[in-house]
Structure formats: structure tokens, C-alpha cells
Short mmCIF file of C-alpha atoms in Angstrom, two decimals:
data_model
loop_
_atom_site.label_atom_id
_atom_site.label_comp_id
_atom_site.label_asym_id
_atom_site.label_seq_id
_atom_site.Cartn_x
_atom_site.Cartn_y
_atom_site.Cartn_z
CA UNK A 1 89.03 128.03 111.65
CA UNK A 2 91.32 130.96 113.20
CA UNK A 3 91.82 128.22 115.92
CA UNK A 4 88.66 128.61 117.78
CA UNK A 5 85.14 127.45 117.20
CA UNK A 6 81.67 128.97 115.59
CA UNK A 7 79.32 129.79 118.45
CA UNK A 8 76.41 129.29 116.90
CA UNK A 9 75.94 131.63 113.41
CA UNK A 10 78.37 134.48 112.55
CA UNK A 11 78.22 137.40 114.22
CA UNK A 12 76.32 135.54 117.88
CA UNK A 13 79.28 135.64 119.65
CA UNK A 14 80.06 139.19 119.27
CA UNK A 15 76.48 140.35 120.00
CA UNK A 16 76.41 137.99 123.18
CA UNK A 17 79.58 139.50 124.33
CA UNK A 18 78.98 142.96 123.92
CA UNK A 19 75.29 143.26 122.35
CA UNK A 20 74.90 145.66 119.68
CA UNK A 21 77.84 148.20 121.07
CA UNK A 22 81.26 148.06 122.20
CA UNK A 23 82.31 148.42 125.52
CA UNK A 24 82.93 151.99 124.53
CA UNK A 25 79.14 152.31 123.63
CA UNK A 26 80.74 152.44 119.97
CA UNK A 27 79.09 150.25 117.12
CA UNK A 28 81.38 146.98 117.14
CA UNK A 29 83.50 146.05 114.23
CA UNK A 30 82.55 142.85 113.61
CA UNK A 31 86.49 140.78 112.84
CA UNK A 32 87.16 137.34 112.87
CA UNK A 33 88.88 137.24 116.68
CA UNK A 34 85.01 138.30 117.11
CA UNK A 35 83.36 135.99 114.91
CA UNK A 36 85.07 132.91 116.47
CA UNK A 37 85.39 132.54 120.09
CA UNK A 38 87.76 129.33 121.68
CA UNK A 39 85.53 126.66 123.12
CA UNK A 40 86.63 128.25 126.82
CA UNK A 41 85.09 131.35 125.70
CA UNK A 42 81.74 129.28 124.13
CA UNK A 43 81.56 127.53 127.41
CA UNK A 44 81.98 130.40 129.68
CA UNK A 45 78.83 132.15 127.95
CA UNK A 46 76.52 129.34 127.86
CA UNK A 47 77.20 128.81 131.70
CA UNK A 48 76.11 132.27 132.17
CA UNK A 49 73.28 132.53 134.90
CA UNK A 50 70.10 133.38 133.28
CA UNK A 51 68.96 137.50 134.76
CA UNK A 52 68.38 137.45 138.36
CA UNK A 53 64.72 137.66 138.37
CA UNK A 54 63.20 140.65 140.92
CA UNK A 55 61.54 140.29 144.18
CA UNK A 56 58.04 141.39 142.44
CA UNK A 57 58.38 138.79 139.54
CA UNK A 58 59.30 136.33 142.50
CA UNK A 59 56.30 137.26 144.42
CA UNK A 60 53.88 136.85 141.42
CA UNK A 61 55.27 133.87 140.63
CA UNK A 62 54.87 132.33 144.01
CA UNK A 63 50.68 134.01 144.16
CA UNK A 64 50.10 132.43 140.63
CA UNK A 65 51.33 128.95 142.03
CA UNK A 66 48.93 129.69 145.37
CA UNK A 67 46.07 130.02 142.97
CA UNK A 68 46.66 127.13 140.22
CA UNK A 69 47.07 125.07 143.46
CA UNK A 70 43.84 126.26 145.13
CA UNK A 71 41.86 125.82 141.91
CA UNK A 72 43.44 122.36 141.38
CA UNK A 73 42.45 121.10 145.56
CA UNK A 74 38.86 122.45 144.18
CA UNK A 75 38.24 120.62 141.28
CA UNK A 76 39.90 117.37 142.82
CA UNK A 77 38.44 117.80 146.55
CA UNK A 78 35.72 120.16 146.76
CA UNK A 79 35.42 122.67 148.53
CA UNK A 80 35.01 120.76 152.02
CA UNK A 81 38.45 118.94 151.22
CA UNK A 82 40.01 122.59 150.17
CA UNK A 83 42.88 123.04 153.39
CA UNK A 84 45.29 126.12 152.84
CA UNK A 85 47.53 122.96 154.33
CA UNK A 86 46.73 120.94 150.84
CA UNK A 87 47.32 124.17 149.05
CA UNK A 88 50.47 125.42 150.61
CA UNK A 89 51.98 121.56 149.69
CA UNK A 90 50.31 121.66 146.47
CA UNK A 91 52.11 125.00 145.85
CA UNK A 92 55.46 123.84 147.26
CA UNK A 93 55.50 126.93 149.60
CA UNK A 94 55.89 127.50 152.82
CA UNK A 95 52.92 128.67 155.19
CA UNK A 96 54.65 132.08 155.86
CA UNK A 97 54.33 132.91 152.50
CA UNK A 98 50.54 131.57 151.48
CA UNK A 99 49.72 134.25 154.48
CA UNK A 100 51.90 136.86 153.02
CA UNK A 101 49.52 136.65 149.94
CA UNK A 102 46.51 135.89 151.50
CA UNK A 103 45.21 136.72 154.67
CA UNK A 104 42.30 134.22 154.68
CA UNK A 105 41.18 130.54 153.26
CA UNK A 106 37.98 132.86 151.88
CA UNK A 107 40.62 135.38 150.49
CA UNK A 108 42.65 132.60 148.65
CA UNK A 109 39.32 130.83 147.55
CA UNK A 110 37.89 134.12 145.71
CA UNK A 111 41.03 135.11 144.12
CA UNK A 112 41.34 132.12 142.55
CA UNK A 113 37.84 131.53 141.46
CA UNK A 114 38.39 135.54 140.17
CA UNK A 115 41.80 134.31 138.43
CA UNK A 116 39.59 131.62 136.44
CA UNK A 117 37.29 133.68 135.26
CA UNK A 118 39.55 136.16 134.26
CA UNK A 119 41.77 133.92 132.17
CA UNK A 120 38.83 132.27 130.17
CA UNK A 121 37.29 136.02 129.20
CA UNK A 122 40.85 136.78 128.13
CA UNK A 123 40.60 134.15 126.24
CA UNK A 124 37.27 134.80 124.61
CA UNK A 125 38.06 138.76 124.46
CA UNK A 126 41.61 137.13 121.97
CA UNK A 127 39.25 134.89 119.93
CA UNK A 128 36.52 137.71 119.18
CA UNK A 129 39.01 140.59 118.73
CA UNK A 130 39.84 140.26 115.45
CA UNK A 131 37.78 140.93 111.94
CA UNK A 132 33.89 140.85 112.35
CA UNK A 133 32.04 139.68 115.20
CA UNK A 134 30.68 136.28 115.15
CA UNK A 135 27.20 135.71 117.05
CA UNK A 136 27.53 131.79 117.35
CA UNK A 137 31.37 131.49 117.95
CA UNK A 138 31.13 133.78 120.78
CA UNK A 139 28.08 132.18 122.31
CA UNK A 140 29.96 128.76 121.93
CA UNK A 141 33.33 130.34 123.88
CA UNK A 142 31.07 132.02 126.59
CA UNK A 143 29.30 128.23 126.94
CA UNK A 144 32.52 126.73 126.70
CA UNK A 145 33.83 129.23 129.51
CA UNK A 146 30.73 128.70 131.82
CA UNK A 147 30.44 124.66 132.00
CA UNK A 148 32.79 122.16 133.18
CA UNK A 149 35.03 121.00 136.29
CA UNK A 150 36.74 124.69 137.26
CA UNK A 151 32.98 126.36 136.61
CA UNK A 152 31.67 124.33 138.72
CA UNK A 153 34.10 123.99 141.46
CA UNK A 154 33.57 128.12 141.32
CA UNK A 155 29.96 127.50 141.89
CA UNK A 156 30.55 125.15 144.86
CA UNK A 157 31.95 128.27 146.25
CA UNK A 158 28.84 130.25 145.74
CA UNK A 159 26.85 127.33 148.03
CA UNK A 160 29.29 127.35 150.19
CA UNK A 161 29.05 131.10 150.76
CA UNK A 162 25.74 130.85 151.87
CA UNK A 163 26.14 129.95 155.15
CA UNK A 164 29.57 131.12 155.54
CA UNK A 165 29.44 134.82 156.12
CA UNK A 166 33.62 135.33 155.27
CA UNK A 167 33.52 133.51 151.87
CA UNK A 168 30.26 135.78 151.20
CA UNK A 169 32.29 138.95 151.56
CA UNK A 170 34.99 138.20 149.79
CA UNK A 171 33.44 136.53 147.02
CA UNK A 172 31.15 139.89 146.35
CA UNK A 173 33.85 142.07 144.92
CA UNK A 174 35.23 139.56 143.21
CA UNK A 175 31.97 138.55 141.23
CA UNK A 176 31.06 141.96 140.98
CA UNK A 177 34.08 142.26 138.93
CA UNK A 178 33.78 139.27 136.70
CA UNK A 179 30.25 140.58 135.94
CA UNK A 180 31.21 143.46 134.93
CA UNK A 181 33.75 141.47 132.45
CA UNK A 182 31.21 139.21 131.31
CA UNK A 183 28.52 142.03 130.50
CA UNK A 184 31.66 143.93 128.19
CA UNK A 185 32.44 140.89 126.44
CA UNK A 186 28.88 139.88 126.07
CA UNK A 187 28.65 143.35 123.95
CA UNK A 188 31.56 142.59 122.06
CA UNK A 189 30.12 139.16 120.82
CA UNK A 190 26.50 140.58 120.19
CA UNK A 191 27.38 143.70 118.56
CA UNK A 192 26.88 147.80 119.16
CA UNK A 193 23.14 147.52 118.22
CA UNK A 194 22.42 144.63 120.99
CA UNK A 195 24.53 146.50 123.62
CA UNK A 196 22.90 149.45 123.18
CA UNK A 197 19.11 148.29 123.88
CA UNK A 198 17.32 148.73 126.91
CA UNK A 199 17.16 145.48 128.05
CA UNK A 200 20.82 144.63 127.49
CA UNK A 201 21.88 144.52 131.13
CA UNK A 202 18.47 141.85 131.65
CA UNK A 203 19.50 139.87 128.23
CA UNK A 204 23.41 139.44 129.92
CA UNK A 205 21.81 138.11 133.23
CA UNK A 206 19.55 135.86 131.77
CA UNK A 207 22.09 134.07 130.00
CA UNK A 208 24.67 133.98 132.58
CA UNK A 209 21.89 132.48 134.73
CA UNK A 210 21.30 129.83 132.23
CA UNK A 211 24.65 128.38 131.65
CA UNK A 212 24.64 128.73 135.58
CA UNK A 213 21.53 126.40 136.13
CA UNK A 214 23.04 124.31 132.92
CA UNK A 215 26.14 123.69 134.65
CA UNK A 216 24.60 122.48 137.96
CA UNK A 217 22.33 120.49 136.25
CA UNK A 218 25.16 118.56 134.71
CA UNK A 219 26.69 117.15 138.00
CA UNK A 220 22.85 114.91 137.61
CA UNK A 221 22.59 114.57 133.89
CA UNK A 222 24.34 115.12 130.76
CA UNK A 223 22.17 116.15 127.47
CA UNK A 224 24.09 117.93 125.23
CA UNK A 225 21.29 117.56 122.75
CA UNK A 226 18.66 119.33 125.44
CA UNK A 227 21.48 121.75 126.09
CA UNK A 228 21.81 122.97 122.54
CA UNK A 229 17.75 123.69 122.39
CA UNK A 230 17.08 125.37 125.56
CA UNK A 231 20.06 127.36 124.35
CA UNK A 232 18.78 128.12 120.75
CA UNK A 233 15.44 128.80 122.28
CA UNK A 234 17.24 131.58 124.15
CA UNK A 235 18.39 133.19 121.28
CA UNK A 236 15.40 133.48 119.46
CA UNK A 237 13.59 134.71 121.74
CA UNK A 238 15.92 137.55 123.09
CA UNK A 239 18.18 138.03 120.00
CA UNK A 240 15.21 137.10 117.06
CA UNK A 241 16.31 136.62 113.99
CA UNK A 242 19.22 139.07 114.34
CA UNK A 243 22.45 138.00 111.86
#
């Protein structure tokens, strides 16, 4: 087949080679000699070296890895068995660069407690987004958000803070943040008319303080069943019968 082979579907080659233009910046003419490459040719593109990525995207990448590796030493040891030593290993990075990113244990420890958070609104804000607002799926995300192992290990944190004066302050702006997160999505899933009343700042608290107490309770006892009650029992009494 004009004594070379397909790479991939008609026309791929071409567009690998010179993308949508000729060298000349002209439109490419699109010929067999184009159409067809010889297998040196295939071979040479597909050992191509994938886009040199920058020294920002490297740096993210290496603080995104410090924080998946702090949250994972906190769900699996505590916080007491937290070391930036386990982290920097868990990370596979070198000590130099865990301080490039963070200056403190109590700086690492409430950015990634803040990265949590932020990635399970996210995830509530994507599921609520679209078409009109559902009361009970978005009280079941927020739950779902606010319970289990990485909740919890972010609420070990909060003990922990008070006696350590470090992990205090820089846990502070970092919940003052995700508060104000939780009070915007908390609108989103109850509607402009619930947002709007007076109390709506009080109704947000409330419930953030019972999934808090729910959660720590759990560590003790598990009662789904006692869960889903003092939860409904919420509701009616600060939403009412409200669709």
C-alpha cells in the first residue's frame, strides 16, 4: 500500500506530522506520500517524548502527592503517628522539597485537611449543579461528605489543636474557609427562600455541628438507624414541611 504502512486512520499521520498546517503555515494537501508513512517514520512518532511538562505543573504535582500522603499517614496512623518523615517517604520526595511546600508539620496538616474538604464540596457543588435542586440528595452528599475515615482523621486534628498552639493557627484560616464553602453549598441544596432567612447562618451551624458530634460518636457506636432519625428530626424542625 504505496510501500509504507497506515498509521492508524487516514489522514493521522499527516496531522501528527504537521497538525492542521504545513510547515509553511499553509492548509496541508492531504496525498498519499502523506497518508502512509514507512514503519521508520510510524516508529519515530510513537517514540516521541510526551511535552516536557513546566516547573509549576511539576511543583503541583509534587504538593498534591505531599497532601494525598499526609491524609493517607492520618487515616492509617493518627495524628500522633503523622511524621513529615512518614510523609516525605509516603510521597517519594525528598525532605528539601516537603519544606519547599510547607514550612511546618501544622502547615502540611491543615492544607491537607483543607484539600479534603475542598474536593468533597466540589464534588457535591457537580452533583447539585444541574436541573432543580434536590433537598434530600444534597443532605445525603453533605452526610456522606461529613462522616467516615478522612472526616474524622480531620477532626483528630481539631483535638489535637487544642493544646497545640501552631496547629490552632494554622488550622483557623483554613476552616474559616471551608465554612464559608459549606454555608454556599448549604444554600445551593436548600434553595433561595432557605438562604435568605434570618436564621440561615444558625440553621448551617447546627447541622454542621451535628454530623460533627455524629461522626465522633461513630468511633464508639454505629446506628445508622438512630442516625437517620436524629437527622430527620433536624429537618423538621428547622426546614418544616418545606418541599
Amino acid at each position: 500500500m504505496h510501500g509504507g504502512t497506515s498509521c492508524e486512520t487516514r489522514g493521522t499521520a499527516a496531522n501528527q506530522v504537521y497538525g492542521k498546517h504545513g510547515r509553511d503555515d499553509r492548509p496541508v494537501t492531504y496525498s498519499p506520500s502523506r497518508l502512509y508513512m514507512t514503519d521508520q517514520a510510524c516508529r519515530t512518532l510513537a517514540d516521541m517524548p510526551a511535552p516536557r511538562r513546566t516547573q509549576q505543573q511539576r511543583r503541583e504535582e509534587t504538593r498534591l502527592r505531599l497532601l494525598d500522603a499526609t491524609i493517607g499517614c492520618l487515616v492509617e496512623y493518627g495524628f500522633a503517628g503523622t511524621t513529615t518523615q512518614r510523609v516525605q517517604e509516603r510521597a517519594g520526595v525528598s525532605r528539601g522539597a516537603l519544606l519547599h511546600h510547607f514550612a511546618s508539620k501544622a502547615d502540611l496538616l491543615a492544607a491537607a485537611t483543607h484539600h479534603v474538604a475542598e474536593l468533597r464540596l466540589a464534588h457535591i457543588r457537580t452533583e447539585t449543579e444541574d436541573g432543580p435542586h434536590d433537598r434530600e440528595k444534597g443532605l445525603s452528599l453533605l452526610r456522606t461528605a461529613m462522616s467516615g475515615p478522612h472526616f474524622l482523621a480531620g477532626l483528630e486534628l481539631w483535638l489535637a489543636a487544642r493544646t497545640d498552639p501552631d496547629l490552632r493557627a494554622a488550622l483557623l484560616p483554613a476552616e474559616r474557609d471551608v465554612g464559608a464553602a459549606q454555608r454556599a453549598v448549604m444554600a445551593d441544596i436548600f434553595g433561595p427562600e432557605t438562604a435568605a432567612r434570618e436564621d440561615f447562618a444558625l440553621l448551617c451551624e447546627s447541622l454542621l455541628v451535628l454530623h460533627r458530634g455524629l461522626a465522633l460518636t461513630s468511633v464508639l457506636r454505629e446506628d445508622p438507624a438512630f442516625d437517620d432519625a436524629l437527622l430527620r428530626l433536624w429537618t423538621e424542625r428547622f426546614l418544616g414541611a418545606q418541599p
